[in-house]
Amino acid sequence: MSTRPRHYLGLLDRYRDRLPVTPGMRIISLCEGNTPLIPLENLSREAGHDVKIYAKFEGLNPTGSFKDRGMTMAVTQAVHEGTKAVICASTGNTSAAAAAYAARAGVRAFVLIPEGKIALGKLAQAMIQGAVVVQIEGNFDDGMRIVKEMADAAPIAIVNSINPYRLQGQKTAAFEIVDELGRAPDYHCIPVGNAGNISAYWTGFSEYAAVSPRTAACGFCTDACAFPHPAVCDTRPVMVGYQAAGSAPFVRGGPVENPETIATAIRIGNPQSWHLAWAAVNESGGWVDELTDEEILKAQKLLAEREGVFCEPASAISVGGLLRDIKAGKIKPGSVITCTLTGHGLKDPDTAIKQSDGAVLRIPADTDAVKRAILDRM
Ligand SMILES: *Cc1c(COP(=O)(O)O)cnc(C)c1O
């Protein structure tokens, strides 16, 4: 008998029992999800306090960000309802994902991007995947307002995270983390922009904690559970959100008029999932804090240099914030912590190259010169 594992067909297939997937539905998928949970061994050791830090590297989704998780669900549902076009406002990654899934489904994608502030890789994706790219003379929040009005005026599905199907798809990242660890983490750290993702993770962790067929505290451990605390499987993590200082409505306590940050993916002043995100933070006993652009870039570089993980600036904020909070004594010693790295570093090569200014040596095409340059640096 063949024991060959089944082909992985994406998260709607894997978690269909926990998603609004109906029998016979045409699933629009790029085999997204199933991203690695990378143990950050060097950073964990250097952080001390016996912590174990893991990165959920969502940059390894098909279009390079977690937006694929929500988009497979949202576009599948939109196509199911007979929609011929989808629309979104985007700081970049949503438009890349919308364009990809729309292309696959054979429907049109319209994407509204803010003027000038979009990472080049993201723009390239939306363009080559055939989306109609509309650059507005305004920011993300302006785009969001216009998109909502457009959906009232035309038969077109909004695929921003105000679409509840997006969050349904995105909650599967929490499922994967618990499935992988065999337990929930003690803390989950995550960048916060429009605040859909933190809300989706909380939904995912909560749903998994609630399904407890063995009532004896744990829905996931088998009888041979290898984890020393059988009760941990029905716990939920403390949710910790991080925002960029120039774009931190959750820290300010209300919308920010002209959000600014190098982390363009979270350059959002009026987050749409305001209440859901606060519920996640408050119910879990968590907090939201802010990092300066300088701290964000430092974290991006640290992850690349110390762990070989190249994520975009907005993503690195989760690890940068965590390391600061460990130092500040806000994280219990011995904790298991997961951080979402929301998008791939290749999305925004300009920022990475600027960060590494002068890192390229220029010397003559001469072996002795190369030898000198290398031996000096061994
Ligand atoms: C969309 C995005 C975020 C922010 O997620 P929200 O759900 O809007 O809070 C963070 N990082 C990256 C790379 C993103 O694309």
PDB file of C-alpha atoms in Angstrom, residues 15-150:
ATOM      1  CA  TYR A  15      -8.646  23.406   7.193  1.00  0.00           C
ATOM      2  CA  ARG A  16     -11.919  23.154   5.281  1.00  0.00           C
ATOM      3  CA  ASP A  17     -13.733  21.875   8.398  1.00  0.00           C
ATOM      4  CA  ARG A  18     -13.007  25.135  10.175  1.00  0.00           C
ATOM      5  CA  LEU A  19     -13.662  27.488   7.253  1.00  0.00           C
ATOM      6  CA  PRO A  20     -16.708  28.647   5.297  1.00  0.00           C
ATOM      7  CA  VAL A  21     -15.901  26.229   2.483  1.00  0.00           C
ATOM      8  CA  THR A  22     -18.987  24.528   1.080  1.00  0.00           C
ATOM      9  CA  PRO A  23     -19.065  21.240  -0.846  1.00  0.00           C
ATOM     10  CA  GLY A  24     -18.583  21.728  -4.563  1.00  0.00           C
ATOM     11  CA  MET A  25     -17.115  25.208  -4.123  1.00  0.00           C
ATOM     12  CA  ARG A  26     -14.476  26.038  -6.732  1.00  0.00           C
ATOM     13  CA  ILE A  27     -11.410  26.700  -4.629  1.00  0.00           C
ATOM     14  CA  ILE A  28      -9.074  29.419  -5.919  1.00  0.00           C
ATOM     15  CA  SER A  29      -5.706  28.497  -4.470  1.00  0.00           C
ATOM     16  CA  LEU A  30      -1.980  28.837  -5.053  1.00  0.00           C
ATOM     17  CA  CYS A  31      -1.200  26.229  -2.377  1.00  0.00           C
ATOM     18  CA  GLU A  32      -0.658  29.067   0.116  1.00  0.00           C
ATOM     19  CA  GLY A  33      -0.104  28.540   3.836  1.00  0.00           C
ATOM     20  CA  ASN A  34       1.937  25.748   5.427  1.00  0.00           C
ATOM     21  CA  THR A  35       4.715  28.285   6.003  1.00  0.00           C
ATOM     22  CA  PRO A  36       7.686  27.385   8.205  1.00  0.00           C
ATOM     23  CA  LEU A  37       7.854  28.149  11.912  1.00  0.00           C
ATOM     24  CA  ILE A  38      11.553  28.911  12.116  1.00  0.00           C
ATOM     25  CA  PRO A  39      13.234  28.610  15.534  1.00  0.00           C
ATOM     26  CA  LEU A  40      15.310  31.787  15.972  1.00  0.00           C
ATOM     27  CA  GLU A  41      18.063  30.005  17.832  1.00  0.00           C
ATOM     28  CA  ASN A  42      20.657  32.759  17.842  1.00  0.00           C
ATOM     29  CA  LEU A  43      18.287  35.524  18.865  1.00  0.00           C
ATOM     30  CA  SER A  44      16.692  33.309  21.536  1.00  0.00           C
ATOM     31  CA  ARG A  45      20.078  32.531  23.041  1.00  0.00           C
ATOM     32  CA  GLU A  46      21.177  36.157  22.939  1.00  0.00           C
ATOM     33  CA  ALA A  47      17.896  37.334  24.464  1.00  0.00           C
ATOM     34  CA  GLY A  48      18.546  35.167  27.536  1.00  0.00           C
ATOM     35  CA  HIS A  49      15.791  34.421  30.095  1.00  0.00           C
ATOM     36  CA  ASP A  50      15.471  30.930  28.617  1.00  0.00           C
ATOM     37  CA  VAL A  51      12.987  32.111  25.978  1.00  0.00           C
ATOM     38  CA  LYS A  52      12.253  30.212  22.770  1.00  0.00           C
ATOM     39  CA  ILE A  53      11.466  32.526  19.867  1.00  0.00           C
ATOM     40  CA  TYR A  54       9.938  31.238  16.618  1.00  0.00           C
ATOM     41  CA  ALA A  55       9.279  33.165  13.417  1.00  0.00           C
ATOM     42  CA  LYS A  56       6.205  32.281  11.383  1.00  0.00           C
ATOM     43  CA  PHE A  57       7.700  33.287   8.057  1.00  0.00           C
ATOM     44  CA  GLU A  58       4.719  34.395   6.022  1.00  0.00           C
ATOM     45  CA  GLY A  59       7.012  35.860   3.386  1.00  0.00           C
ATOM     46  CA  LEU A  60       7.149  32.317   2.004  1.00  0.00           C
ATOM     47  CA  ASN A  61       3.573  32.393   0.791  1.00  0.00           C
ATOM     48  CA  PRO A  62       3.103  32.343  -3.018  1.00  0.00           C
ATOM     49  CA  THR A  63       2.991  36.128  -3.445  1.00  0.00           C
ATOM     50  CA  GLY A  64       5.378  36.749  -0.570  1.00  0.00           C
ATOM     51  CA  SER A  65       3.040  37.815   2.239  1.00  0.00           C
ATOM     52  CA  PHE A  66       0.320  36.512   4.561  1.00  0.00           C
ATOM     53  CA  LYS A  67      -2.275  38.312   2.422  1.00  0.00           C
ATOM     54  CA  ASP A  68      -2.521  35.103   0.357  1.00  0.00           C
ATOM     55  CA  ARG A  69      -4.232  33.344   3.273  1.00  0.00           C
ATOM     56  CA  GLY A  70      -7.061  35.824   3.284  1.00  0.00           C
ATOM     57  CA  MET A  71      -7.162  36.220  -0.467  1.00  0.00           C
ATOM     58  CA  THR A  72      -7.677  32.522  -1.256  1.00  0.00           C
ATOM     59  CA  MET A  73     -10.778  32.569   0.953  1.00  0.00           C
ATOM     60  CA  ALA A  74     -12.082  35.972  -0.167  1.00  0.00           C
ATOM     61  CA  VAL A  75     -11.649  35.335  -3.897  1.00  0.00           C
ATOM     62  CA  THR A  76     -13.044  31.796  -3.603  1.00  0.00           C
ATOM     63  CA  GLN A  77     -16.161  33.220  -1.952  1.00  0.00           C
ATOM     64  CA  ALA A  78     -16.430  36.127  -4.411  1.00  0.00           C
ATOM     65  CA  VAL A  79     -16.232  33.765  -7.388  1.00  0.00           C
ATOM     66  CA  HIS A  80     -18.750  31.466  -5.692  1.00  0.00           C
ATOM     67  CA  GLU A  81     -21.142  34.426  -5.510  1.00  0.00           C
ATOM     68  CA  GLY A  82     -20.625  35.102  -9.213  1.00  0.00           C
ATOM     69  CA  THR A  83     -18.492  38.224  -8.875  1.00  0.00           C
ATOM     70  CA  LYS A  84     -16.622  39.261 -12.025  1.00  0.00           C
ATOM     71  CA  ALA A  85     -14.285  41.776 -10.418  1.00  0.00           C
ATOM     72  CA  VAL A  86     -12.545  42.459  -7.114  1.00  0.00           C
ATOM     73  CA  ILE A  87     -11.210  45.720  -5.725  1.00  0.00           C
ATOM     74  CA  CYS A  88      -8.927  46.714  -2.869  1.00  0.00           C
ATOM     75  CA  ALA A  89      -6.999  49.589  -1.419  1.00  0.00           C
ATOM     76  CA  SER A  90      -3.485  48.493  -0.685  1.00  0.00           C
ATOM     77  CA  THR A  91      -0.116  49.497   0.663  1.00  0.00           C
ATOM     78  CA  GLY A  92       1.173  46.856  -1.779  1.00  0.00           C
ATOM     79  CA  ASN A  93       0.836  43.306  -0.545  1.00  0.00           C
ATOM     80  CA  THR A  94      -2.936  43.113  -0.724  1.00  0.00           C
ATOM     81  CA  SER A  95      -2.797  44.277  -4.331  1.00  0.00           C
ATOM     82  CA  ALA A  96      -0.159  41.660  -5.186  1.00  0.00           C
ATOM     83  CA  ALA A  97      -2.295  38.919  -3.653  1.00  0.00           C
ATOM     84  CA  ALA A  98      -5.567  40.195  -5.140  1.00  0.00           C
ATOM     85  CA  ALA A  99      -3.980  40.350  -8.586  1.00  0.00           C
ATOM     86  CA  ALA A 100      -2.645  36.798  -8.309  1.00  0.00           C
ATOM     87  CA  TYR A 101      -5.854  35.168  -7.103  1.00  0.00           C
ATOM     88  CA  ALA A 102      -7.997  37.154  -9.523  1.00  0.00           C
ATOM     89  CA  ALA A 103      -5.726  36.050 -12.373  1.00  0.00           C
ATOM     90  CA  ARG A 104      -6.169  32.462 -11.312  1.00  0.00           C
ATOM     91  CA  ALA A 105      -9.917  32.810 -11.013  1.00  0.00           C
ATOM     92  CA  GLY A 106     -10.251  34.648 -14.323  1.00  0.00           C
ATOM     93  CA  VAL A 107     -11.805  37.777 -12.816  1.00  0.00           C
ATOM     94  CA  ARG A 108     -10.620  41.380 -12.981  1.00  0.00           C
ATOM     95  CA  ALA A 109      -8.675  43.013 -10.152  1.00  0.00           C
ATOM     96  CA  PHE A 110      -8.679  46.750  -9.505  1.00  0.00           C
ATOM     97  CA  VAL A 111      -6.150  47.962  -6.974  1.00  0.00           C
ATOM     98  CA  LEU A 112      -5.820  51.429  -5.470  1.00  0.00           C
ATOM     99  CA  ILE A 113      -2.341  52.220  -4.248  1.00  0.00           C
ATOM    100  CA  PRO A 114      -1.079  55.324  -2.476  1.00  0.00           C
ATOM    101  CA  GLU A 115       1.074  57.831  -4.293  1.00  0.00           C
ATOM    102  CA  GLY A 116       4.782  57.089  -4.302  1.00  0.00           C
ATOM    103  CA  LYS A 117       4.907  55.017  -1.108  1.00  0.00           C
ATOM    104  CA  ILE A 118       4.709  51.495  -2.480  1.00  0.00           C
ATOM    105  CA  ALA A 119       7.597  49.022  -2.463  1.00  0.00           C
ATOM    106  CA  LEU A 120       8.733  48.233  -5.977  1.00  0.00           C
ATOM    107  CA  GLY A 121       8.378  44.452  -5.768  1.00  0.00           C
ATOM    108  CA  LYS A 122       4.721  44.723  -4.805  1.00  0.00           C
ATOM    109  CA  LEU A 123       3.927  47.067  -7.665  1.00  0.00           C
ATOM    110  CA  ALA A 124       5.691  44.736 -10.119  1.00  0.00           C
ATOM    111  CA  GLN A 125       3.563  41.820  -8.944  1.00  0.00           C
ATOM    112  CA  ALA A 126       0.244  43.605  -9.367  1.00  0.00           C
ATOM    113  CA  MET A 127       1.285  44.853 -12.797  1.00  0.00           C
ATOM    114  CA  ILE A 128       2.509  41.585 -14.299  1.00  0.00           C
ATOM    115  CA  GLN A 129      -0.466  39.700 -12.901  1.00  0.00           C
ATOM    116  CA  GLY A 130      -2.751  41.920 -14.924  1.00  0.00           C
ATOM    117  CA  ALA A 131      -4.434  44.027 -12.278  1.00  0.00           C
ATOM    118  CA  VAL A 132      -5.668  47.482 -13.164  1.00  0.00           C
ATOM    119  CA  VAL A 133      -3.399  49.560 -10.954  1.00  0.00           C
ATOM    120  CA  VAL A 134      -4.800  52.917  -9.927  1.00  0.00           C
ATOM    121  CA  GLN A 135      -2.442  55.210  -8.090  1.00  0.00           C
ATOM    122  CA  ILE A 136      -4.340  57.827  -6.112  1.00  0.00           C
ATOM    123  CA  GLU A 137      -3.022  61.176  -4.962  1.00  0.00           C
ATOM    124  CA  GLY A 138      -3.533  60.204  -1.347  1.00  0.00           C
ATOM    125  CA  ASN A 139      -2.658  57.594   1.269  1.00  0.00           C
ATOM    126  CA  PHE A 140      -4.014  54.141   2.139  1.00  0.00           C
ATOM    127  CA  ASP A 141      -6.808  55.540   4.281  1.00  0.00           C
ATOM    128  CA  ASP A 142      -8.041  57.664   1.339  1.00  0.00           C
ATOM    129  CA  GLY A 143      -7.935  54.538  -0.826  1.00  0.00           C
ATOM    130  CA  MET A 144      -9.945  52.574   1.717  1.00  0.00           C
ATOM    131  CA  ARG A 145     -12.664  55.235   1.816  1.00  0.00           C
ATOM    132  CA  ILE A 146     -12.923  55.297  -1.981  1.00  0.00           C
ATOM    133  CA  VAL A 147     -13.002  51.500  -2.282  1.00  0.00           C
ATOM    134  CA  LYS A 148     -15.934  51.291   0.131  1.00  0.00           C
ATOM    135  CA  GLU A 149     -17.828  53.846  -1.944  1.00  0.00           C
ATOM    136  CA  MET A 150     -16.967  52.021  -5.185  1.00  0.00           C
TER     137      MET A 150
END
